[in-house]
Short mmCIF file of N, CA and C in Angstrom, two decimals:
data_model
loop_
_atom_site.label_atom_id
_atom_site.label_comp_id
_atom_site.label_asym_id
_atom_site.label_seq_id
_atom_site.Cartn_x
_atom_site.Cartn_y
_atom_site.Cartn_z
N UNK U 187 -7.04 -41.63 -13.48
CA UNK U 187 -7.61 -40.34 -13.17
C UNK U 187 -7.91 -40.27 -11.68
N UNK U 188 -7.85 -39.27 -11.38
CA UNK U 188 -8.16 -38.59 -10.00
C UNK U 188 -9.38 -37.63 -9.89
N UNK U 189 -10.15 -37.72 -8.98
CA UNK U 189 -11.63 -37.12 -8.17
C UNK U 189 -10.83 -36.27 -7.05
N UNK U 190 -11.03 -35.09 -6.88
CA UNK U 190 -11.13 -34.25 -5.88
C UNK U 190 -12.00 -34.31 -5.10
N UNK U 191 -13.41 -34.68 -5.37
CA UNK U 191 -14.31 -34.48 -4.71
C UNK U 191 -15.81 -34.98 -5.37
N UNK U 192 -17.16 -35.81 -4.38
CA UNK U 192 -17.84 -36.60 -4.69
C UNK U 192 -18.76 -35.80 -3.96
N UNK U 193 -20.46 -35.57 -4.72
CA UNK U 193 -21.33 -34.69 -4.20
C UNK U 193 -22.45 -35.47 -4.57
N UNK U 194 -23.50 -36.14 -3.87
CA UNK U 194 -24.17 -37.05 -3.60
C UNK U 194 -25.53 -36.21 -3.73
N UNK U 195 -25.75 -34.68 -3.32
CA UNK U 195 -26.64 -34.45 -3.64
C UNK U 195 -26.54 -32.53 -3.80
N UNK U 196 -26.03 -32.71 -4.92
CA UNK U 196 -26.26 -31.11 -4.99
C UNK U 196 -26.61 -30.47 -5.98
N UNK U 197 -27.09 -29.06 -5.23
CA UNK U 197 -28.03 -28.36 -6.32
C UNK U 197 -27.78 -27.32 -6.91
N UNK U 198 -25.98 -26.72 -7.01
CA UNK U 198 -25.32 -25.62 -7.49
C UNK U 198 -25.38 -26.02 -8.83
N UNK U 199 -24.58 -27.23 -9.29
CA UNK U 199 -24.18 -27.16 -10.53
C UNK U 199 -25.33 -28.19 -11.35
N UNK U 200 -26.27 -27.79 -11.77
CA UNK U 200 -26.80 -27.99 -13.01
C UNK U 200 -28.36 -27.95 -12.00
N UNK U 201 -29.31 -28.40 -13.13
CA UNK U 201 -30.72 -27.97 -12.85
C UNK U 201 -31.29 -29.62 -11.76
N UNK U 202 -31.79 -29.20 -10.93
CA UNK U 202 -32.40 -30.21 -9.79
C UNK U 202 -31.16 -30.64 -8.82
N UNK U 203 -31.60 -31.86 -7.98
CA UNK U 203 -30.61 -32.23 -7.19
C UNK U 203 -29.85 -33.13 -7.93
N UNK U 204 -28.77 -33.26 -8.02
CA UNK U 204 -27.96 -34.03 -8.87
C UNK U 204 -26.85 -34.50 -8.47
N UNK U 205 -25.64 -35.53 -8.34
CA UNK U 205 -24.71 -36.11 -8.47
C UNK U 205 -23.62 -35.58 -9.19
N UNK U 206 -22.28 -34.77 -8.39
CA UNK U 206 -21.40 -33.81 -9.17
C UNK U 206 -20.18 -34.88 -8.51
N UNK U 207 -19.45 -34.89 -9.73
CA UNK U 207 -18.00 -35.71 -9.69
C UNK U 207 -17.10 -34.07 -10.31
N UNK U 208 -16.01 -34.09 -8.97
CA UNK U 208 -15.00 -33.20 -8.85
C UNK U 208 -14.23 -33.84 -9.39
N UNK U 209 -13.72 -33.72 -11.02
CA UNK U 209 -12.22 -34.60 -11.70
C UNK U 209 -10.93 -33.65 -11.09
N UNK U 210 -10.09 -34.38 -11.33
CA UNK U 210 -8.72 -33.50 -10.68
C UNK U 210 -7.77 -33.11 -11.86
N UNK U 211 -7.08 -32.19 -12.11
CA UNK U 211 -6.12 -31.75 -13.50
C UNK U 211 -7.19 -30.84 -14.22
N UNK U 212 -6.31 -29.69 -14.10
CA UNK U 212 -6.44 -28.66 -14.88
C UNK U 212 -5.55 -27.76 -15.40
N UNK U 213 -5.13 -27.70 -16.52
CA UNK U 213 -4.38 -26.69 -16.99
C UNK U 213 -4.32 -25.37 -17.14
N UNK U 214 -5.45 -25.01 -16.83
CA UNK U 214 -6.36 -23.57 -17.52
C UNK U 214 -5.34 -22.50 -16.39
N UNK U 215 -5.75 -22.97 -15.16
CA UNK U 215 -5.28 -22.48 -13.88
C UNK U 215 -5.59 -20.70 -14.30
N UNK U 216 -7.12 -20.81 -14.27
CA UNK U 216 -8.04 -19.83 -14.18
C UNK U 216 -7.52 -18.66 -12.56
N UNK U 217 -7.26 -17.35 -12.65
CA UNK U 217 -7.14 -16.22 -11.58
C UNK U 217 -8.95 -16.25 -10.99
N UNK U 218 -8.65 -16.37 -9.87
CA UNK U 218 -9.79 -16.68 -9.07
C UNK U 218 -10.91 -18.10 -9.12
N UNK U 219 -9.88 -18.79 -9.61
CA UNK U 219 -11.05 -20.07 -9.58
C UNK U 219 -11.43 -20.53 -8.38
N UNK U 220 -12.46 -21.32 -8.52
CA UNK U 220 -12.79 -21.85 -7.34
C UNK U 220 -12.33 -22.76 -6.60
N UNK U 221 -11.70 -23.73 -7.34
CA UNK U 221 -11.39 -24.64 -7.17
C UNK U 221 -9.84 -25.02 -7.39
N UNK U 222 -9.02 -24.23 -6.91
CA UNK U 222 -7.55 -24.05 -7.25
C UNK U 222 -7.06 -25.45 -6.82
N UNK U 223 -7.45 -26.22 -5.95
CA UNK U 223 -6.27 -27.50 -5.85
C UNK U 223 -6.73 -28.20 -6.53
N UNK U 224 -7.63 -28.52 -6.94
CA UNK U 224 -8.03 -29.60 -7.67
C UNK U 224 -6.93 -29.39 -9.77
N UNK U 225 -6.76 -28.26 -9.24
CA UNK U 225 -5.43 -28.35 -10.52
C UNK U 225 -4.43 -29.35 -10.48
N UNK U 226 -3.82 -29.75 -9.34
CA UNK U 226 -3.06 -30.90 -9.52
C UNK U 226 -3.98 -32.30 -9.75
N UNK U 227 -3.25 -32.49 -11.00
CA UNK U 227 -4.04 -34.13 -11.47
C UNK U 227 -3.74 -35.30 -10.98
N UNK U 228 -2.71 -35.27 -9.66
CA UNK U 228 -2.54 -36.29 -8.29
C UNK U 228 -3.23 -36.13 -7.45
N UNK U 229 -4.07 -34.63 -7.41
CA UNK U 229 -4.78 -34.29 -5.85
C UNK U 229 -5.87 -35.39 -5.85
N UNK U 230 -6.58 -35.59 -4.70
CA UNK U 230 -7.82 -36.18 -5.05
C UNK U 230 -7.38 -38.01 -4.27
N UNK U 231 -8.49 -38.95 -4.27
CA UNK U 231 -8.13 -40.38 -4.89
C UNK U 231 -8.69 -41.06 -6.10
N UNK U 232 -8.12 -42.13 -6.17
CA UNK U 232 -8.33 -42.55 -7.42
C UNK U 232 -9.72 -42.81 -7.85
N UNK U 233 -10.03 -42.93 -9.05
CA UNK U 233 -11.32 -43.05 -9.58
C UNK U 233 -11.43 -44.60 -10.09
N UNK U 234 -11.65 -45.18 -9.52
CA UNK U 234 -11.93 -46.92 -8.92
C UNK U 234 -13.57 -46.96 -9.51
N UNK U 235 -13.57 -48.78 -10.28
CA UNK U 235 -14.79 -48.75 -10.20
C UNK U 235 -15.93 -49.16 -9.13
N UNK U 236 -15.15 -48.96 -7.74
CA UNK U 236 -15.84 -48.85 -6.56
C UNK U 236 -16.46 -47.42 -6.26
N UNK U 237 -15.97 -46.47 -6.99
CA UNK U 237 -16.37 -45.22 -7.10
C UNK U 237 -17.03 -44.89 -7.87
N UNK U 238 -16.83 -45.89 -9.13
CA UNK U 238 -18.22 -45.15 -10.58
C UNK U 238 -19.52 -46.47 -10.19
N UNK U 239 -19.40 -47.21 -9.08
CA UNK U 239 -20.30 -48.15 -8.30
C UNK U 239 -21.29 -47.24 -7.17
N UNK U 240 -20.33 -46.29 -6.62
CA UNK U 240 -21.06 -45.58 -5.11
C UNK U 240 -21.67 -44.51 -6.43
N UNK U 241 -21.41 -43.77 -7.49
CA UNK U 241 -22.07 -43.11 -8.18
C UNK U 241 -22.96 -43.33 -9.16
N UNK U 242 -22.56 -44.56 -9.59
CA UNK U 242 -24.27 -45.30 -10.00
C UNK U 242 -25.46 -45.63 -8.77
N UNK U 243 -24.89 -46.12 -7.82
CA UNK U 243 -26.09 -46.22 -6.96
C UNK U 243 -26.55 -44.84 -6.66
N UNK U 244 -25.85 -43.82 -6.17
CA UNK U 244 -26.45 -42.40 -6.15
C UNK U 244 -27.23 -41.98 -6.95
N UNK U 245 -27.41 -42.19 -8.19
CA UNK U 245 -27.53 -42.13 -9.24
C UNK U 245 -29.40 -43.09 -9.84
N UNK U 246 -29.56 -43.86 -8.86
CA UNK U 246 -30.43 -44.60 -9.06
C UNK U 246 -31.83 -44.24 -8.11
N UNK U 247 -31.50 -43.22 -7.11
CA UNK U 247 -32.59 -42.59 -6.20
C UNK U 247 -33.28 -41.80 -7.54
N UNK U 248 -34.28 -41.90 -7.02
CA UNK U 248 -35.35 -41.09 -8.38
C UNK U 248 -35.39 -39.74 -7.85
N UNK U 249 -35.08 -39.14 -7.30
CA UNK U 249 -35.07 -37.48 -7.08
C UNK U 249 -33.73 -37.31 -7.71
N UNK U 250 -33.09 -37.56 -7.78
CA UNK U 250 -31.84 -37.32 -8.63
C UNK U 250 -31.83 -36.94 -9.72
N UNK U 251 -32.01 -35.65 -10.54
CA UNK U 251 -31.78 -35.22 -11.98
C UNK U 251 -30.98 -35.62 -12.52
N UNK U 252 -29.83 -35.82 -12.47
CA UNK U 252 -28.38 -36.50 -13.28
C UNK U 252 -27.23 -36.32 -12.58
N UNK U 253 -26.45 -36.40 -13.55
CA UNK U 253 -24.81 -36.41 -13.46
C UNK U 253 -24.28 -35.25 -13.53
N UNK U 254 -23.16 -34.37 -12.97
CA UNK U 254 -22.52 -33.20 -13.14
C UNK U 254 -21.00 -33.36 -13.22
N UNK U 255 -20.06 -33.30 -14.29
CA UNK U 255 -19.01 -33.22 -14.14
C UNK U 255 -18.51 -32.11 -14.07
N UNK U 256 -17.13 -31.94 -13.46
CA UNK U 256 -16.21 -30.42 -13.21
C UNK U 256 -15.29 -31.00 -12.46
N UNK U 257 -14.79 -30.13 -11.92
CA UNK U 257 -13.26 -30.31 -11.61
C UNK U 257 -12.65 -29.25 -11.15
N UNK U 258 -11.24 -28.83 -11.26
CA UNK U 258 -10.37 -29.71 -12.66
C UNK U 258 -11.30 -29.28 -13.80
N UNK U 259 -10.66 -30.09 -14.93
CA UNK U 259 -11.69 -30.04 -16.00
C UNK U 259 -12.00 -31.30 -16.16
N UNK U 260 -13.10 -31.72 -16.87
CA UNK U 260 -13.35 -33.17 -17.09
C UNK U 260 -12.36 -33.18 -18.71
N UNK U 261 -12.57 -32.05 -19.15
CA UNK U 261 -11.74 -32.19 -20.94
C UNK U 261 -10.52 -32.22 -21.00
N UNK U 262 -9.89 -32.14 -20.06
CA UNK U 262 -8.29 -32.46 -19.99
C UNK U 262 -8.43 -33.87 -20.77
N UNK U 263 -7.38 -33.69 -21.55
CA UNK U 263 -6.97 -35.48 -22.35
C UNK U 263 -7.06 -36.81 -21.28
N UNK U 264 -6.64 -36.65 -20.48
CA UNK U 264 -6.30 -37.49 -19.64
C UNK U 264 -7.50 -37.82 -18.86
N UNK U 265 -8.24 -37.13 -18.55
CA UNK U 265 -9.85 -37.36 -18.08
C UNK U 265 -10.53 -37.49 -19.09
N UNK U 266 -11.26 -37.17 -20.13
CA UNK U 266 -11.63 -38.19 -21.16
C UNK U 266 -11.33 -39.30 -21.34
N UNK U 267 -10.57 -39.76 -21.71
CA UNK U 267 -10.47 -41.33 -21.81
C UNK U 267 -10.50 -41.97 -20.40
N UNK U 268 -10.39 -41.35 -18.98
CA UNK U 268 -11.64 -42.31 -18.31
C UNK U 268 -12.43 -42.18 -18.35
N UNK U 269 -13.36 -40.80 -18.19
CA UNK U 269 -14.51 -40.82 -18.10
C UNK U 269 -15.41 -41.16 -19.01
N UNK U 270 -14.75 -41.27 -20.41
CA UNK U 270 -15.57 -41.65 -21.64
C UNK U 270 -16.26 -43.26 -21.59
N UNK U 271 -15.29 -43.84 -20.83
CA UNK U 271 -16.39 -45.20 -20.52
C UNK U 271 -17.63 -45.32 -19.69
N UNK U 272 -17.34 -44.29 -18.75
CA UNK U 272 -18.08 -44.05 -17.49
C UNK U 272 -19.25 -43.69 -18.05
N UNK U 273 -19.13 -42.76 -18.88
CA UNK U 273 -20.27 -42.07 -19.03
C UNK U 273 -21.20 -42.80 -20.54
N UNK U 274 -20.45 -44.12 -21.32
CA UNK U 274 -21.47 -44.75 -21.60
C UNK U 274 -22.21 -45.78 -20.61
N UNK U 275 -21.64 -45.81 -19.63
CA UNK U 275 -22.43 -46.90 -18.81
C UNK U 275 -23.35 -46.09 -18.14
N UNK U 276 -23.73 -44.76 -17.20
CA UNK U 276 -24.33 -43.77 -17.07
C UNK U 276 -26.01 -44.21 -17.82
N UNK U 277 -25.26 -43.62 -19.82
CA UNK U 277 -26.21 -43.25 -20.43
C UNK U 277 -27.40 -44.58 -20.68
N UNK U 278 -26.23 -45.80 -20.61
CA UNK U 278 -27.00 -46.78 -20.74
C UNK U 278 -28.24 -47.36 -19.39
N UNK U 279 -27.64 -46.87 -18.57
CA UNK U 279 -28.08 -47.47 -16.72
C UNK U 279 -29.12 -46.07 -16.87
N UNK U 280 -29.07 -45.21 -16.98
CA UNK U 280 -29.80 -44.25 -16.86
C UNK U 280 -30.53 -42.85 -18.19
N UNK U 281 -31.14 -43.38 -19.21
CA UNK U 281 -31.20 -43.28 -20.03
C UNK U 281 -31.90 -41.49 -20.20
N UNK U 282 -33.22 -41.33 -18.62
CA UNK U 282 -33.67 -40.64 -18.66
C UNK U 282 -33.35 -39.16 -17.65
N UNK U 283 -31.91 -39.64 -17.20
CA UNK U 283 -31.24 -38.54 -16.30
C UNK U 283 -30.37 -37.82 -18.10
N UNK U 284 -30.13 -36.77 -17.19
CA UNK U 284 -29.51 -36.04 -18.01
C UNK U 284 -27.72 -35.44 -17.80
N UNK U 285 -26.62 -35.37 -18.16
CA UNK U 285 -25.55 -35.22 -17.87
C UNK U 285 -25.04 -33.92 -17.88
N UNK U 286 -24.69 -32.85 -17.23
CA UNK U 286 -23.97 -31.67 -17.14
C UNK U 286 -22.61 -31.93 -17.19
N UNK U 287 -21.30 -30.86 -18.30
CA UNK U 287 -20.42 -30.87 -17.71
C UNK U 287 -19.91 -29.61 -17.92
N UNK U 288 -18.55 -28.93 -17.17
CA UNK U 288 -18.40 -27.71 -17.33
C UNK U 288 -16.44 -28.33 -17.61
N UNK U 289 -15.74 -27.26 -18.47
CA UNK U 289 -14.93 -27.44 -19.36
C UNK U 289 -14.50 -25.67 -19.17
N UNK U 290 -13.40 -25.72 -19.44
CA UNK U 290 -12.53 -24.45 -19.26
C UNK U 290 -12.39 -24.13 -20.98
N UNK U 291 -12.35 -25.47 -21.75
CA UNK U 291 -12.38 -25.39 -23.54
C UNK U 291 -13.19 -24.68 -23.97
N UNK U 292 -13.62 -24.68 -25.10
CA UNK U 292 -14.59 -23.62 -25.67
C UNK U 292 -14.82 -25.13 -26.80
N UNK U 293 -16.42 -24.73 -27.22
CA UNK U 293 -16.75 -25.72 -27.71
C UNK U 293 -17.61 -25.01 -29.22
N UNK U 294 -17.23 -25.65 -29.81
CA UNK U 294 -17.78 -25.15 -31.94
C UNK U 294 -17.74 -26.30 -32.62
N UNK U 295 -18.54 -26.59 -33.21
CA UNK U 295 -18.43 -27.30 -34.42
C UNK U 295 -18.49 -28.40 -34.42
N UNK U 296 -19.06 -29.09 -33.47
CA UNK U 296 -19.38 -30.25 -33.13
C UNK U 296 -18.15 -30.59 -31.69
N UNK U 297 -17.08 -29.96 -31.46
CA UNK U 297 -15.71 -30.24 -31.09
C UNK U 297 -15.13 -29.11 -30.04
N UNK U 298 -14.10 -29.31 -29.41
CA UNK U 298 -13.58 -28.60 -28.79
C UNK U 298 -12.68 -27.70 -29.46
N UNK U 299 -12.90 -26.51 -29.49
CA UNK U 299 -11.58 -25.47 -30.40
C UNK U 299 -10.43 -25.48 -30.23
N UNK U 300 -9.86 -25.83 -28.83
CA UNK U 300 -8.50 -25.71 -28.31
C UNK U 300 -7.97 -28.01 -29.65
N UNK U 301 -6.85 -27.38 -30.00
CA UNK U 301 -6.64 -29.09 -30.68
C UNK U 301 -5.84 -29.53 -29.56
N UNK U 302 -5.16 -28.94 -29.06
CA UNK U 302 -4.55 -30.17 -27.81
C UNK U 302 -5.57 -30.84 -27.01
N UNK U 303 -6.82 -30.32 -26.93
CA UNK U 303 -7.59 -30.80 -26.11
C UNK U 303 -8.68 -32.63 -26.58
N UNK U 304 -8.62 -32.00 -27.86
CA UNK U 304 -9.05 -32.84 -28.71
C UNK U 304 -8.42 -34.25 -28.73
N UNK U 305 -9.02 -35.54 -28.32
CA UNK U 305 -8.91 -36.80 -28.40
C UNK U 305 -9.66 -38.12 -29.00
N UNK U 306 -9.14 -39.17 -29.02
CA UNK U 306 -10.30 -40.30 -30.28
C UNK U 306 -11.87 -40.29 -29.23
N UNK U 307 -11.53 -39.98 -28.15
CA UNK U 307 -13.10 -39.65 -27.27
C UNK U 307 -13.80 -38.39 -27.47
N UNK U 308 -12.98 -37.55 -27.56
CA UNK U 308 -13.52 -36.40 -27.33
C UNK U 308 -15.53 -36.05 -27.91
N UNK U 309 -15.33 -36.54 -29.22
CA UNK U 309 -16.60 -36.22 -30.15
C UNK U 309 -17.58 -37.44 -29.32
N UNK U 310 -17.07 -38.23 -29.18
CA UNK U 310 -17.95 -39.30 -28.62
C UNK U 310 -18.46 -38.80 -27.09
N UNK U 311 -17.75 -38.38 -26.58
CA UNK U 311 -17.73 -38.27 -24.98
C UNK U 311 -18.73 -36.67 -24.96
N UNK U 312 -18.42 -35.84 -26.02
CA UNK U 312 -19.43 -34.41 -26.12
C UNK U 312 -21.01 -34.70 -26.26
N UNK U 313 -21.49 -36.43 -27.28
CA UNK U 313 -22.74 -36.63 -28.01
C UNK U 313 -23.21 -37.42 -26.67
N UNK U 314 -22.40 -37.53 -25.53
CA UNK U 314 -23.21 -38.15 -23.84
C UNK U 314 -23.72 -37.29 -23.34
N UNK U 315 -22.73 -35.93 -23.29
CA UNK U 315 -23.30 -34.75 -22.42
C UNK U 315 -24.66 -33.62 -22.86
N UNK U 316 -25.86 -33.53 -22.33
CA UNK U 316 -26.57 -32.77 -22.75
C UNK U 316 -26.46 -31.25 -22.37
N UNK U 317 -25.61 -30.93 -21.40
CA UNK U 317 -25.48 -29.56 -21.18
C UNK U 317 -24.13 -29.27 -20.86
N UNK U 318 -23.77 -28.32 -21.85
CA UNK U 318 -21.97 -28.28 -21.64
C UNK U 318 -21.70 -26.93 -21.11
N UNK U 319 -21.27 -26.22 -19.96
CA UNK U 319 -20.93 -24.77 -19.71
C UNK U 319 -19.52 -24.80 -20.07
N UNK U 320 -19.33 -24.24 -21.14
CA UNK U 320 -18.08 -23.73 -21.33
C UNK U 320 -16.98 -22.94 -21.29
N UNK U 321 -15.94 -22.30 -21.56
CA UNK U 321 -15.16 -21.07 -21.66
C UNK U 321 -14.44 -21.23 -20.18
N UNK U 322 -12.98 -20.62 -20.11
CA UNK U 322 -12.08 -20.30 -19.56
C UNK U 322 -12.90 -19.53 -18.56
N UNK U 323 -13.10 -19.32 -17.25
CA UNK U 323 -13.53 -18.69 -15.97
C UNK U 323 -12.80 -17.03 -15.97
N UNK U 324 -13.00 -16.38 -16.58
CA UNK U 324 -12.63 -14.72 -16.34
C UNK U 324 -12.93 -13.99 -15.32
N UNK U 325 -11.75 -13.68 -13.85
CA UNK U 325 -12.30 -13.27 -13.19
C UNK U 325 -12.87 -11.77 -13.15
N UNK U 326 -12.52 -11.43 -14.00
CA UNK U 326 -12.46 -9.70 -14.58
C UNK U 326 -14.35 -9.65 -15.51
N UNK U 327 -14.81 -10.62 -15.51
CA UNK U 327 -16.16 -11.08 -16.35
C UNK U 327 -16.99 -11.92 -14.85
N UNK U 328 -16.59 -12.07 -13.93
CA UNK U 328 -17.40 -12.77 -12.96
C UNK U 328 -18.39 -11.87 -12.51
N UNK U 329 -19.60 -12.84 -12.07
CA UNK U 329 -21.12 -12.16 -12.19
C UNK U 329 -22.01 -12.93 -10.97
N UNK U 330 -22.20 -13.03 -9.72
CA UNK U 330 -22.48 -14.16 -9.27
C UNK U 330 -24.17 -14.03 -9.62
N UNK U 331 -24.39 -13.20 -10.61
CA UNK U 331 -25.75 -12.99 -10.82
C UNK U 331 -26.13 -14.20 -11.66
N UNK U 332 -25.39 -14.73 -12.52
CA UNK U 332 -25.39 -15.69 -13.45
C UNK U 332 -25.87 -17.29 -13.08
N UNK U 333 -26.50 -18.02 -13.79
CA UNK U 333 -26.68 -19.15 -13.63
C UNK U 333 -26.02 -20.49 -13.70
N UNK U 334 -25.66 -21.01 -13.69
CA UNK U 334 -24.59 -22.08 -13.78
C UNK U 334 -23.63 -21.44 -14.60
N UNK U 335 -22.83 -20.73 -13.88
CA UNK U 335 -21.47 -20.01 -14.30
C UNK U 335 -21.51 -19.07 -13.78
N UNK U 336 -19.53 -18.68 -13.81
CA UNK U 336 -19.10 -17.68 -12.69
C UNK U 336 -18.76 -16.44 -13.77
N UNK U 337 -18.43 -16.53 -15.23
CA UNK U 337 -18.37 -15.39 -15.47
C UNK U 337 -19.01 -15.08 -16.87
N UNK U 338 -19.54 -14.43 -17.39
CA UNK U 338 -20.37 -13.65 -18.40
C UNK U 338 -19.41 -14.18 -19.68
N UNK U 339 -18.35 -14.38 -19.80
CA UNK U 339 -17.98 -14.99 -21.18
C UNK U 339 -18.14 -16.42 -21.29
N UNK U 340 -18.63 -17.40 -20.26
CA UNK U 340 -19.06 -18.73 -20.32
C UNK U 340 -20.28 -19.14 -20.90
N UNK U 341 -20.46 -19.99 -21.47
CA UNK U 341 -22.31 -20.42 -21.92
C UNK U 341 -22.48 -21.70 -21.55
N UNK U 342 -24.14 -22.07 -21.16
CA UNK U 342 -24.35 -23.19 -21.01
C UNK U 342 -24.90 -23.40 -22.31
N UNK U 343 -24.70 -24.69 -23.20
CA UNK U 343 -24.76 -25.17 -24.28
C UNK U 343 -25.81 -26.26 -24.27
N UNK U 344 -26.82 -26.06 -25.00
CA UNK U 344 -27.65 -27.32 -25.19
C UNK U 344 -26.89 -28.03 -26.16
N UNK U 345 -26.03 -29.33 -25.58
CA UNK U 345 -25.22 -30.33 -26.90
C UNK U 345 -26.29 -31.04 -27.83
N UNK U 346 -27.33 -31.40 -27.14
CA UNK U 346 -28.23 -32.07 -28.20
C UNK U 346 -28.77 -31.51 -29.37
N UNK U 347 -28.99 -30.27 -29.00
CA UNK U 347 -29.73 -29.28 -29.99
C UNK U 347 -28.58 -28.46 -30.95
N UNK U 348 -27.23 -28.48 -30.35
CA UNK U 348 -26.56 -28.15 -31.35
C UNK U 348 -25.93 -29.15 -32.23
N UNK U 349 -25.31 -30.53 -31.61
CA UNK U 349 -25.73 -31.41 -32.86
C UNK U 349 -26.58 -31.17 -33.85
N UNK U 350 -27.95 -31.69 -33.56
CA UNK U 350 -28.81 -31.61 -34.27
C UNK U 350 -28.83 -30.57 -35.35
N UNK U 351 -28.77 -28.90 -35.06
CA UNK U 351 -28.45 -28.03 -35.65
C UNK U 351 -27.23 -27.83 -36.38
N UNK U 352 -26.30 -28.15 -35.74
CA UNK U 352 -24.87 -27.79 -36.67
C UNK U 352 -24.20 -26.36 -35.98
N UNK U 353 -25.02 -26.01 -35.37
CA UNK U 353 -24.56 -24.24 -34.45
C UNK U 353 -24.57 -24.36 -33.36
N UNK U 354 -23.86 -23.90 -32.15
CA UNK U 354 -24.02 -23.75 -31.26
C UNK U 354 -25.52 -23.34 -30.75
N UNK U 355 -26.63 -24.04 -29.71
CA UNK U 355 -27.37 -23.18 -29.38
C UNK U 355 -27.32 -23.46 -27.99
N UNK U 356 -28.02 -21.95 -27.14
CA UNK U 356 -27.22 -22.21 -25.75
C UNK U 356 -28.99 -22.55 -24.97
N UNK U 357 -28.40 -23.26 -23.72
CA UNK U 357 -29.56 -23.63 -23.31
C UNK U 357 -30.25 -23.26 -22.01
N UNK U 358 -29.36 -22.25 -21.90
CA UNK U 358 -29.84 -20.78 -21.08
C UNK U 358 -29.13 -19.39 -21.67
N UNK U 359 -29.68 -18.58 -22.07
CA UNK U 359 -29.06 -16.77 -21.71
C UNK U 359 -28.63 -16.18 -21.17
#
């Protein structure tokens, strides 16, 4: 897998200052995304564990809220099964940070709806993340009024609480 881009301390994508890993590959190839090169899943360099090393130590400053994945998508097949290791070592090294990720998939039922997307990680790699923003980026639905997301058909998902529940529940409005 490939990283586009490594953010040591920022405070766009998810709640506090946090640690955002730019994955590279995306299929969605969303009209007006933000992040249009990071669609090629060569762009970027490699994701070395000299790199999930410089992001655990980032990771270990106590002002740091958590982890943020995006991209790219992190749910592309091919980024799951790296990041799915990554992110048990994360949960284990850091038990009381919390993980954001944002996904172009749409997420129900414990799972991702799209089945190509779906992998032997996938369910495992969803029960790491506590806040999932989901849905395809609509630029025809974009709102920059919105909170962690660019357009009004996206949700941020509390994953813990919809486990728990069995329903989607979202963990902002």
């Amino acid at each position: 897998m490939n990283y586009a881009e490594l953010k040591k301390t920022d405070i766009a994508n998810g709640e506090g200052i946090r640690v955002s890993l730019f994955v590279s590959g995306c299929r969605r190839h969303c009209k007006g995304c933000f992040n249009e090169i990071a669609w090629d899943f060569s762009y970027g360099k490699a994701f070395t564990s000299a790199v999930e090393t410089e992001i655990i130590d980032a990771l270990s400053s106590p002002y740091i809220a958590g982890l943020t994945l995006l991209g790219g998508d992190p749910f592309e097949p091919e980024n799951q099964r790296a990041l799915y290791p990554f992110l048990v070592r994360v949960k284990k090294l850091f038990p009381d940070k919390n993980i954001w990720c944002y996904t172009g998939y749409t997420y129900g039922e414990g799972t991702l709806q799209e089945p190509h997307a779906v992998t032997e990680v996938t369910e495992k790699m969803l029960r790491l993340i506590d806040v999932l923003v989901d849905g395809k980026f609509e630029e025809s639905l974009k709102d920059i009024r919105l909170r962690f997301r660019g357009s009004s058909n996206q949700r941020v998902i509390d994953l813990k609480r919809s486990f728990e529940s069995g329903k989607v529940v979202l963990y902002l409005t």
